[in-house]
mmCIF file of C-alpha atoms in Angstrom:
data_model
loop_
_atom_site.group_PDB
_atom_site.id
_atom_site.type_symbol
_atom_site.label_atom_id
_atom_site.label_comp_id
_atom_site.label_asym_id
_atom_site.label_seq_id
_atom_site.Cartn_x
_atom_site.Cartn_y
_atom_site.Cartn_z
ATOM 1 C CA MET O 289 0.000 0.000 0.000
ATOM 2 C CA ARG O 290 2.858 2.395 0.780
ATOM 3 C CA ARG O 291 4.235 1.917 -2.742
ATOM 4 C CA LEU O 292 0.833 2.233 -4.346
ATOM 5 C CA PHE O 293 -0.014 5.613 -2.774
ATOM 6 C CA PRO O 294 2.800 7.621 -4.489
ATOM 7 C CA ALA O 295 1.993 5.962 -7.814
ATOM 8 C CA LEU O 296 -1.669 6.967 -7.501
ATOM 9 C CA TRP O 297 -0.684 10.561 -6.705
ATOM 10 C CA ALA O 298 1.622 10.658 -9.737
ATOM 11 C CA LEU O 299 -1.189 9.375 -11.945
ATOM 12 C CA LEU O 300 -3.633 11.899 -10.512
ATOM 13 C CA PHE O 301 -1.340 14.808 -11.389
ATOM 14 C CA ALA O 302 -0.461 13.369 -14.816
ATOM 15 C CA LEU O 303 -4.094 13.116 -15.980
ATOM 16 C CA PRO O 304 -4.634 16.858 -16.562
ATOM 17 C CA ALA O 305 -1.393 16.977 -18.561
ATOM 18 C CA MET O 306 -2.645 14.368 -21.027
ATOM 19 C CA ALA O 307 -3.651 16.232 -24.160
ATOM 20 C CA SER O 308 -6.846 15.519 -26.006
ATOM 21 C CA ASP O 309 -6.360 14.050 -29.467
ATOM 22 C CA TYR O 310 -8.320 16.102 -31.988
ATOM 23 C CA ARG O 311 -8.350 15.207 -35.669
ATOM 24 C CA SER O 312 -10.318 16.270 -38.721
ATOM 25 C CA VAL O 313 -12.375 14.288 -41.221
ATOM 26 C CA VAL O 314 -10.871 13.787 -44.709
ATOM 27 C CA GLY O 315 -12.692 13.261 -47.989
ATOM 28 C CA PRO O 316 -16.022 14.823 -48.872
ATOM 29 C CA ALA O 317 -17.728 13.026 -45.956
ATOM 30 C CA ALA O 318 -17.322 10.024 -43.665
ATOM 31 C CA ILE O 319 -19.761 7.541 -42.157
ATOM 32 C CA LEU O 320 -20.028 7.192 -38.392
ATOM 33 C CA TYR O 321 -21.072 3.797 -37.014
ATOM 34 C CA ASP O 322 -22.406 2.467 -33.703
ATOM 35 C CA ALA O 323 -19.614 -0.155 -33.540
ATOM 36 C CA PRO O 324 -16.121 -0.573 -35.060
ATOM 37 C CA SER O 325 -17.233 -2.439 -38.189
ATOM 38 C CA GLN O 326 -18.567 -1.600 -41.646
ATOM 39 C CA MET O 327 -21.318 -4.126 -40.868
ATOM 40 C CA ALA O 328 -22.448 -2.057 -37.856
ATOM 41 C CA LYS O 329 -25.404 0.326 -37.954
ATOM 42 C CA LYS O 330 -24.643 3.533 -39.852
ATOM 43 C CA LEU O 331 -25.493 6.492 -37.635
ATOM 44 C CA TYR O 332 -24.813 9.585 -39.740
ATOM 45 C CA LEU O 333 -22.462 11.313 -42.181
ATOM 46 C CA ILE O 334 -19.933 13.875 -41.058
ATOM 47 C CA ARG O 335 -18.521 16.567 -43.383
ATOM 48 C CA ALA O 336 -14.905 16.916 -44.475
ATOM 49 C CA GLN O 337 -12.673 18.991 -42.172
ATOM 50 C CA THR O 338 -15.038 18.590 -39.203
ATOM 51 C CA PRO O 339 -13.055 18.261 -35.969
ATOM 52 C CA VAL O 340 -13.569 15.216 -33.739
ATOM 53 C CA GLU O 341 -11.972 14.127 -30.480
ATOM 54 C CA VAL O 342 -10.489 10.625 -30.477
ATOM 55 C CA VAL O 343 -11.470 8.849 -27.248
ATOM 56 C CA VAL O 344 -10.681 5.185 -28.096
ATOM 57 C CA ARG O 345 -8.327 3.572 -30.626
ATOM 58 C CA LEU O 346 -8.967 0.102 -31.931
ATOM 59 C CA GLU O 347 -7.163 -1.536 -34.840
ATOM 60 C CA GLY O 348 -8.268 0.471 -37.887
ATOM 61 C CA TRP O 349 -11.032 2.337 -36.007
ATOM 62 C CA PHE O 350 -11.413 5.344 -33.718
ATOM 63 C CA LYS O 351 -14.251 6.047 -31.315
ATOM 64 C CA VAL O 352 -14.778 9.793 -31.560
ATOM 65 C CA ARG O 353 -16.790 12.563 -29.935
ATOM 66 C CA ASP O 354 -18.207 15.363 -32.076
ATOM 67 C CA ALA O 355 -18.958 18.978 -31.120
ATOM 68 C CA GLU O 356 -22.420 18.012 -29.851
ATOM 69 C CA GLY O 357 -21.004 15.271 -27.597
ATOM 70 C CA THR O 358 -22.158 12.313 -29.711
ATOM 71 C CA LEU O 359 -19.905 9.252 -29.550
ATOM 72 C CA ALA O 360 -19.507 7.050 -32.629
ATOM 73 C CA TRP O 361 -16.975 4.924 -34.494
ATOM 74 C CA ILE O 362 -15.134 6.003 -37.650
ATOM 75 C CA GLU O 363 -12.574 4.226 -39.800
ATOM 76 C CA ALA O 364 -9.081 5.473 -38.936
ATOM 77 C CA ALA O 365 -8.335 6.178 -42.609
ATOM 78 C CA GLN O 366 -11.132 8.787 -42.599
ATOM 79 C CA LEU O 367 -9.247 11.040 -40.149
ATOM 80 C CA ALA O 368 -6.229 13.297 -40.624
ATOM 81 C CA GLU O 369 -3.970 14.683 -37.931
ATOM 82 C CA ARG O 370 -4.680 18.144 -39.349
ATOM 83 C CA ARG O 371 -6.334 20.268 -36.669
ATOM 84 C CA THR O 372 -9.490 22.248 -37.244
ATOM 85 C CA VAL O 373 -11.933 23.857 -34.837
ATOM 86 C CA MET O 374 -15.655 24.475 -35.199
ATOM 87 C CA VAL O 375 -17.446 27.643 -34.122
ATOM 88 C CA ILE O 376 -20.022 26.743 -31.461
ATOM 89 C CA ALA O 377 -20.975 30.269 -30.410
ATOM 90 C CA ALA O 378 -23.945 31.943 -32.087
ATOM 91 C CA ARG O 379 -21.399 34.284 -33.672
ATOM 92 C CA GLY O 380 -17.623 33.980 -33.318
ATOM 93 C CA GLU O 381 -15.239 36.883 -33.718
ATOM 94 C CA LEU O 382 -11.918 36.627 -35.530
ATOM 95 C CA ARG O 383 -9.709 39.356 -34.050
ATOM 96 C CA GLN O 384 -6.371 40.877 -35.111
ATOM 97 C CA ALA O 385 -4.781 40.091 -31.748
ATOM 98 C CA ASP O 386 -5.475 37.849 -28.773
ATOM 99 C CA ARG O 387 -7.281 40.571 -26.803
ATOM 100 C CA ASP O 388 -10.954 41.479 -26.382
ATOM 101 C CA ASP O 389 -10.240 45.068 -27.453
ATOM 102 C CA ALA O 390 -8.476 44.079 -30.701
ATOM 103 C CA PRO O 391 -10.264 44.950 -33.960
ATOM 104 C CA VAL O 392 -12.573 42.275 -35.384
ATOM 105 C CA VAL O 393 -11.272 40.906 -38.704
ATOM 106 C CA ALA O 394 -14.355 38.793 -39.465
ATOM 107 C CA SER O 395 -17.522 37.390 -37.935
ATOM 108 C CA LEU O 396 -17.701 33.603 -37.885
ATOM 109 C CA ASP O 397 -21.037 31.809 -38.239
ATOM 110 C CA LYS O 398 -21.997 28.946 -35.943
ATOM 111 C CA TRP O 399 -20.781 25.530 -37.225
ATOM 112 C CA LEU O 400 -18.109 27.144 -39.445
ATOM 113 C CA VAL O 401 -14.855 25.157 -39.497
ATOM 114 C CA VAL O 402 -11.515 27.015 -39.438
ATOM 115 C CA ASP O 403 -7.924 25.768 -39.335
ATOM 116 C CA TYR O 404 -6.284 25.615 -35.920
ATOM 117 C CA LEU O 405 -2.842 27.235 -36.162
ATOM 118 C CA ALA O 406 -1.497 27.576 -32.617
ATOM 119 C CA PRO O 407 -2.352 28.370 -29.026
ATOM 120 C CA ALA O 408 -2.111 32.031 -28.079
ATOM 121 C CA ALA O 409 -2.634 33.975 -24.852
ATOM 122 C CA PRO O 410 -4.641 32.052 -22.236
ATOM 123 C CA GLY O 411 -8.190 31.582 -23.536
ATOM 124 C CA TRP O 412 -7.287 32.340 -27.162
ATOM 125 C CA ILE O 413 -6.175 30.381 -30.232
ATOM 126 C CA ARG O 414 -4.791 31.453 -33.594
ATOM 127 C CA VAL O 415 -6.855 30.251 -36.584
ATOM 128 C CA ARG O 416 -7.117 30.631 -40.363
ATOM 129 C CA HIS O 417 -10.414 31.097 -42.206
ATOM 130 C CA ARG O 418 -10.862 29.299 -45.550
ATOM 131 C CA ASP O 419 -10.576 32.673 -47.352
ATOM 132 C CA GLY O 420 -7.037 33.026 -45.954
ATOM 133 C CA ALA O 421 -7.743 35.517 -43.170
ATOM 134 C CA THR O 422 -5.848 34.669 -39.993
ATOM 135 C CA GLY O 423 -6.480 35.930 -36.511
ATOM 136 C CA PHE O 424 -7.420 35.005 -32.997
ATOM 137 C CA VAL O 425 -10.618 33.625 -31.546
ATOM 138 C CA ARG O 426 -11.666 32.994 -27.960
ATOM 139 C CA SER O 427 -11.349 29.284 -27.172
ATOM 140 C CA THR O 428 -14.839 29.391 -25.616
ATOM 141 C CA GLN O 429 -16.312 30.252 -29.030
ATOM 142 C CA VAL O 430 -14.969 27.118 -30.744
ATOM 143 C CA TRP O 431 -14.837 23.360 -30.231
ATOM 144 C CA GLY O 432 -11.794 21.235 -30.947
ATOM 145 C CA THR O 433 -9.118 22.702 -28.727
#
């Protein structure tokens, strides 16, 4: 028991440091299933570039969570390591700098997908819109970080 206690403490403090594994869908669309098999029930289609969080890995399959919290299985080949984020706020704001008082470069509609570029100041991330505009968005306005 004395040896187990320090190991449990180390694990407890290591858990928050474990990063989430976000990926994006490749191809025009991908099918999500209720089990890791093409013979399983097809649940729905997911668009290209949509971010998902990988929660389980199984030979050739990933169990993923989408922006609405739905869990489903997808073939591993249908995901890229490329990071994207999806706007979940009613209206997101792309700003010139990672500050609330920075000028707004563009308004981002709900469900819009943008490229994740890098973390920024606490609570902010740097992104690129499909038209090429880059800027900063509050991490609370997007899903996939």
